[in-house]
Coordinates of C-alpha atoms in Angstrom, one line a residue:
M20 CA 137.7 135.4 121.3
A21 CA 136.6 135.6 124.9
K22 CA 137.4 139.3 125.0
Q23 CA 135.5 139.9 121.7
E24 CA 132.5 138.1 123.0
L25 CA 132.6 140.0 126.3
Q26 CA 132.8 143.3 124.5
A27 CA 129.9 142.4 122.2
C28 CA 127.9 141.6 125.3
I29 CA 128.8 144.9 126.8
D30 CA 127.9 146.8 123.6
A31 CA 124.6 145.0 123.4
G32 CA 123.8 145.9 126.9
A33 CA 124.5 149.6 126.2
K34 CA 121.8 149.8 123.4
P35 CA 118.3 150.9 124.2
L36 CA 115.8 148.1 124.9
G37 CA 113.8 147.1 121.9
A38 CA 116.5 148.1 119.4
T39 CA 116.7 144.6 117.8
P40 CA 114.9 144.0 114.5
L41 CA 112.5 141.6 116.2
G42 CA 111.9 144.0 119.1
G43 CA 113.5 141.8 121.7
K44 CA 115.7 143.0 124.6
T45 CA 119.4 143.5 123.8
T46 CA 120.8 143.3 127.4
C47 CA 123.4 140.5 127.8
G48 CA 122.6 138.1 130.6
D49 CA 126.0 136.3 130.3
R50 CA 128.1 139.4 131.0
E51 CA 129.2 138.3 134.5
R52 CA 130.1 134.8 133.4
L53 CA 131.9 136.1 130.3
A54 CA 133.9 138.5 132.5
L55 CA 134.9 135.7 134.8
L56 CA 136.0 133.5 131.9
T57 CA 138.0 136.4 130.3
G58 CA 139.6 137.3 133.6
V59 CA 140.6 133.7 134.2
L60 CA 142.1 133.4 130.7
E61 CA 144.0 136.7 131.2
L62 CA 145.4 135.5 134.5
S63 CA 146.5 132.1 133.0
D64 CA 148.1 134.1 130.2
G65 CA 150.2 136.0 132.8
D66 CA 148.4 139.3 132.4
A67 CA 147.4 139.8 136.1
A68 CA 146.8 143.5 135.8
S69 CA 144.2 143.0 133.0
A70 CA 142.6 140.2 134.9
V71 CA 142.2 142.5 137.9
T72 CA 140.5 145.1 135.7
T73 CA 138.2 142.6 134.0
L74 CA 137.2 140.8 137.2
S75 CA 136.5 144.1 139.1
A76 CA 134.3 145.5 136.3
T77 CA 131.3 143.3 137.0
K78 CA 129.8 141.5 140.0
P79 CA 130.4 137.8 140.4
P80 CA 128.0 135.4 138.6
R81 CA 125.3 134.0 140.7
G82 CA 126.5 130.7 142.3
L83 CA 130.1 131.4 141.4
E84 CA 130.9 134.1 144.0
S85 CA 133.6 132.1 145.7
V86 CA 135.2 131.0 142.4
H87 CA 135.2 134.7 141.2
G88 CA 136.7 135.7 144.5
W89 CA 139.4 133.1 144.2
Y90 CA 140.6 134.2 140.8
F91 CA 140.2 137.9 141.6
G92 CA 142.3 137.4 144.7
E93 CA 144.9 135.5 142.7
A94 CA 145.0 138.3 140.1
Q95 CA 145.4 140.9 142.8
S96 CA 148.2 139.0 144.4
Y97 CA 150.2 138.5 141.2
A98 CA 149.6 142.2 140.3
G99 CA 151.3 143.2 143.6
Q100 CA 148.1 144.1 145.4
R101 CA 148.7 141.6 148.3
A102 CA 146.8 143.5 151.0
L103 CA 143.7 143.6 148.8
A104 CA 144.2 140.0 147.7
L105 CA 144.1 139.0 151.4
K106 CA 140.7 140.7 151.9
T107 CA 139.3 139.3 148.6
L108 CA 140.3 135.7 149.5
Q109 CA 139.1 136.0 153.0
K110 CA 135.7 137.0 151.7
A111 CA 135.7 134.2 149.1
R112 CA 136.6 131.6 151.7
K113 CA 133.4 132.1 153.7
N114 CA 131.1 130.2 151.4
A115 CA 133.6 128.3 149.3
P116 CA 133.1 124.6 148.7
A117 CA 135.6 122.3 150.5
W118 CA 137.9 121.8 147.5
L119 CA 138.2 125.5 146.9
A120 CA 138.4 126.4 150.6
T121 CA 141.6 124.2 150.8
R122 CA 143.2 126.1 147.9
I123 CA 142.2 129.4 149.3
D124 CA 143.7 128.5 152.7
R125 CA 147.0 127.6 151.2
R126 CA 147.1 130.8 149.2
L127 CA 146.2 132.8 152.3
A128 CA 149.1 131.2 154.2
E129 CA 151.5 132.4 151.5
L130 CA 150.1 135.9 151.6
Y131 CA 150.1 136.0 155.4
L132 CA 153.8 135.1 155.3
E133 CA 154.5 137.7 152.7
Q134 CA 152.6 140.3 154.8
N135 CA 154.8 139.5 157.8
Q136 CA 152.1 137.6 159.6
P137 CA 153.9 134.2 160.0
A138 CA 151.8 133.0 163.0
K139 CA 148.6 133.1 160.9
A140 CA 150.4 131.3 158.1
T141 CA 151.6 128.6 160.5
A142 CA 148.2 128.1 162.0
I143 CA 146.6 127.5 158.6
L144 CA 149.3 125.0 157.5
D145 CA 149.4 123.2 160.8
A146 CA 145.7 122.4 160.2
D147 CA 146.4 121.1 156.6
P148 CA 146.6 117.3 156.6
D149 CA 148.5 117.2 153.3
V150 CA 151.5 119.4 154.3
A151 CA 153.9 116.5 154.9
G152 CA 153.4 115.1 151.4
A153 CA 153.7 118.4 149.4
P154 CA 157.2 120.0 149.2
E155 CA 155.7 123.5 148.4
L156 CA 153.5 123.5 151.5
L157 CA 156.2 122.1 153.7
Y158 CA 158.6 124.8 152.5
T159 CA 156.1 127.5 153.2
R160 CA 155.4 126.2 156.7
A161 CA 159.2 125.9 157.4
L162 CA 159.6 129.6 156.4
A163 CA 156.6 130.6 158.5
R164 CA 157.8 128.7 161.5
Q165 CA 161.3 130.2 161.1
A166 CA 159.8 133.7 160.9
A167 CA 157.6 133.1 163.9
K168 CA 160.8 132.1 165.9
L169 CA 159.6 128.5 166.2
T170 CA 163.1 127.3 165.3
A171 CA 162.8 123.7 166.5
L172 CA 159.6 123.1 164.5
A173 CA 161.2 124.9 161.5
H174 CA 164.2 122.6 161.7
K175 CA 161.8 119.6 161.8
D176 CA 160.2 120.8 158.5
W177 CA 163.5 121.5 156.9
K178 CA 164.7 118.0 157.7
A179 CA 161.5 116.5 156.4
L180 CA 162.0 118.3 153.1
A181 CA 165.7 117.3 152.9
L182 CA 164.8 113.6 153.6
K183 CA 161.6 113.1 151.6
F184 CA 162.4 115.4 148.7
P185 CA 166.2 115.5 148.5
A186 CA 166.4 116.3 144.8
H187 CA 163.7 118.9 144.8
P188 CA 164.9 122.6 144.9
H189 CA 163.1 123.1 148.2
G190 CA 164.8 120.0 149.6
I191 CA 168.2 121.2 148.5
V192 CA 167.6 124.6 150.1
A193 CA 166.4 122.8 153.3
R194 CA 169.6 120.8 153.6
E195 CA 171.7 123.9 153.0
R196 CA 169.7 125.8 155.7
L197 CA 170.2 123.0 158.2
I198 CA 174.0 122.9 157.5
A199 CA 174.2 126.6 157.9
D200 CA 172.4 126.3 161.3
G201 CA 174.6 123.5 162.4
A202 CA 171.6 121.2 162.6
W203 CA 172.4 118.7 159.8
K204 CA 172.7 115.5 161.8
L205 CA 171.2 112.3 160.5
T206 CA 170.6 108.9 162.0
F207 CA 171.4 105.8 159.9
D208 CA 167.7 105.4 159.0
E209 CA 167.4 109.0 158.0
A210 CA 170.5 108.9 155.8
L211 CA 169.2 105.8 154.1
T212 CA 165.8 107.4 153.6
R213 CA 167.5 110.4 151.9
A214 CA 169.5 108.1 149.7
G215 CA 166.4 106.3 148.6
G216 CA 164.7 109.6 147.9
L217 CA 167.5 110.6 145.6
L218 CA 167.3 107.3 143.7
A219 CA 163.5 107.7 143.4
A220 CA 164.0 111.2 141.9
G221 CA 166.5 109.9 139.4
A222 CA 169.6 111.3 141.1
V223 CA 171.5 108.1 140.8
N224 CA 175.0 109.5 141.4
G225 CA 173.7 111.5 144.4
C226 CA 172.2 108.2 145.8
L227 CA 175.5 106.3 145.3
E228 CA 177.4 109.2 147.0
A229 CA 175.0 109.2 149.9
V230 CA 175.1 105.4 150.3
G231 CA 178.9 105.6 150.2
E232 CA 178.9 107.8 153.2
L233 CA 177.0 105.2 155.3
T234 CA 178.7 102.8 157.7
P235 CA 176.3 99.9 158.3
E236 CA 177.1 97.8 161.3
K237 CA 174.2 95.4 161.9
P238 CA 173.4 92.7 159.3
D239 CA 170.0 94.2 158.4
Q240 CA 171.7 97.6 157.9
K241 CA 174.2 96.0 155.5
A242 CA 171.4 94.3 153.6
R243 CA 169.4 97.6 153.2
V244 CA 172.5 99.5 152.0
A245 CA 173.4 96.7 149.6
L246 CA 169.8 96.7 148.2
L247 CA 169.8 100.5 147.6
K248 CA 173.3 100.4 146.1
G249 CA 172.4 97.5 143.8
Q250 CA 169.2 99.3 142.6
A251 CA 171.2 102.5 141.9
L252 CA 173.9 100.7 140.0
L253 CA 171.3 98.9 137.8
T254 CA 169.5 102.1 137.2
R255 CA 172.7 103.7 135.9
A256 CA 173.7 100.7 133.8
K257 CA 172.1 100.2 130.3
P258 CA 169.0 98.0 130.3
S259 CA 170.5 96.0 127.4
G260 CA 172.8 94.4 129.9
A261 CA 176.0 95.4 128.0
T262 CA 179.1 93.7 129.3
Q263 CA 181.8 96.1 128.1
G264 CA 183.7 98.6 130.1
G265 CA 182.2 100.3 133.1
Q266 CA 178.6 99.4 132.2
G267 CA 179.3 95.7 132.6
E268 CA 181.3 96.2 135.8
R269 CA 178.5 98.2 137.4
D270 CA 176.0 95.5 136.3
A271 CA 178.1 92.8 137.9
E272 CA 178.7 94.8 141.1
A273 CA 174.9 95.5 141.3
K274 CA 174.2 91.8 141.2
E275 CA 176.8 91.2 143.9
Q276 CA 175.1 93.8 146.1
L277 CA 171.6 92.4 145.5
A278 CA 173.0 88.9 146.4
I279 CA 173.9 90.4 149.8
A280 CA 170.5 92.0 150.1
I281 CA 168.8 88.6 149.4
E282 CA 170.4 87.2 152.5
G283 CA 168.9 90.0 154.6
P284 CA 165.5 90.3 156.3
P285 CA 162.5 89.1 154.3
S286 CA 161.2 92.5 153.3
V287 CA 164.7 93.5 152.0
A288 CA 165.2 90.1 150.3
A289 CA 161.8 90.4 148.5
Q290 CA 162.7 93.8 147.1
A291 CA 166.1 92.5 145.9
L292 CA 164.4 89.5 144.1
T293 CA 161.9 91.9 142.5
T294 CA 164.7 94.1 141.3
L295 CA 166.6 91.2 139.8
A296 CA 163.5 89.8 138.2
K297 CA 162.5 93.0 136.6
R298 CA 166.0 93.6 135.4
S299 CA 165.9 90.2 133.7
M300 CA 162.7 91.1 132.0
R301 CA 164.2 94.3 130.6
T302 CA 167.2 92.4 129.3
G303 CA 165.0 89.8 127.6
D304 CA 165.8 87.0 130.0
N305 CA 162.1 86.1 130.6
A306 CA 163.0 82.5 131.8
G307 CA 165.3 84.0 134.5
A308 CA 162.7 86.6 135.4
R309 CA 160.0 83.9 135.8
A310 CA 162.2 81.7 138.0
T311 CA 163.1 84.7 140.2
F312 CA 159.4 85.8 140.5
Q313 CA 158.4 82.2 141.5
K314 CA 161.2 82.1 144.1
L315 CA 159.9 85.3 145.6
D316 CA 156.3 84.1 145.7
T317 CA 157.4 80.8 147.2
L318 CA 159.8 82.1 149.9
Y319 CA 157.9 85.3 150.9
P320 CA 154.2 84.7 150.1
N321 CA 153.1 87.3 152.7
D322 CA 155.2 90.1 151.3
S323 CA 153.3 92.8 149.5
S324 CA 155.4 92.1 146.4
A325 CA 154.5 88.4 146.2
D326 CA 151.1 89.2 144.6
E327 CA 152.7 90.9 141.6
A328 CA 155.5 88.3 141.5
G329 CA 153.1 85.3 141.2
Y330 CA 151.0 87.1 138.6
L331 CA 154.0 88.1 136.4
A332 CA 155.5 84.5 136.7
A333 CA 152.3 83.2 135.2
W334 CA 152.1 85.9 132.6
L335 CA 155.6 85.3 131.4
A336 CA 154.8 81.6 130.9
M337 CA 151.8 82.5 128.8
N338 CA 153.8 85.2 126.9
S339 CA 156.5 82.6 126.0
G340 CA 153.9 80.2 124.6
D341 CA 154.0 77.7 127.5
F342 CA 150.3 77.7 127.9
A343 CA 150.1 74.5 130.0
A344 CA 152.4 76.1 132.6
A345 CA 150.5 79.3 132.4
V346 CA 147.2 77.5 133.2
K347 CA 148.8 75.9 136.3
D348 CA 150.5 79.2 137.4
F349 CA 147.3 81.3 137.1
S350 CA 145.4 78.6 139.0
D351 CA 148.1 78.6 141.7
F352 CA 148.0 82.4 141.8
E353 CA 144.3 82.5 142.5
T354 CA 144.7 79.9 145.3
R355 CA 147.7 81.7 146.9
H356 CA 146.4 85.3 146.4
A357 CA 142.6 85.0 146.6
D358 CA 142.2 88.7 147.5
S359 CA 144.4 90.0 144.8
K360 CA 143.2 92.9 142.7
K361 CA 144.6 91.1 139.7
R362 CA 142.4 88.0 140.2
D363 CA 140.0 88.9 137.4
E364 CA 142.9 89.5 135.0
A365 CA 144.5 86.2 136.0
R366 CA 141.2 84.4 135.3
W367 CA 140.9 86.0 131.9
F368 CA 144.5 85.0 131.0
R369 CA 144.0 81.5 132.4
A370 CA 140.9 81.1 130.1
F371 CA 143.0 82.5 127.2
S372 CA 145.7 80.0 127.9
L373 CA 143.2 77.1 128.1
I374 CA 141.9 78.0 124.6
R375 CA 145.4 78.2 123.2

């Protein structure tokens, strides 16, 4: 439809002025905007060559020069015209708004790397504050640093990828690269971080395998390993709390591990209690969940999880129909956590419980 409308606009512009029945002009003032729209749609449809043709046929719409340049450069890049894409994007970058300038910079870094200019790619990504949290950017910078012979810095990026994003394709490649370079050496904390990353990504078996390779020596290390192992075992077990076969064994083992974690440092113990409480909620044991949440809120009131624990304990009382207990719990919650973001919700539920 966009193509048809653009063609109609072009055809109208080709007619003599005054050719309409009412004697008005037939030139199409939306031609540039329609061309930009059509080119963007062609690019999103995977037809980069057609997008290049469409976007090069008209000048950029007024006020959208940098946007036009961004999509034109992208189309050229995907059509294999990388040298031209570099020039187009460099021009678009000059007057681009901040949000678009960031996107252009990141694309320029990729193109500089592809054009064998790794130093320029590295310089751009070194100035990007979001590189550490984005696996794609971190991967590009690692490649650029490697190509620029900045081996130590490249290894730093490869390790960050392998630890923060261990289940991501780039993280897997990073680990393989470090192993091949003989640089795969992790401290206890780094190995535990990687195991936690695997669990967060849903790679439960990978997490358990990584945890199994650890040799904790200090009490706090044993507690941290037990916490992660318990969380992984519960993740793999069925939420219904089945007690048959391997499922039940894993559930029992998980609780044993979490019991060890509860004896650890406050931050570890609070996480273990949170894990047990939420497990109880998923298996329908709301009374057990409420008791565990209350224990957490009482023992570790300054922990970041205490806020949610106190709120959920009160909510579970209300949900079970014990409105008198809910009124007291929500009142206690507001006293104990006066700065909580859930304060207004707690007040609403306290009022609801008072009415009931």
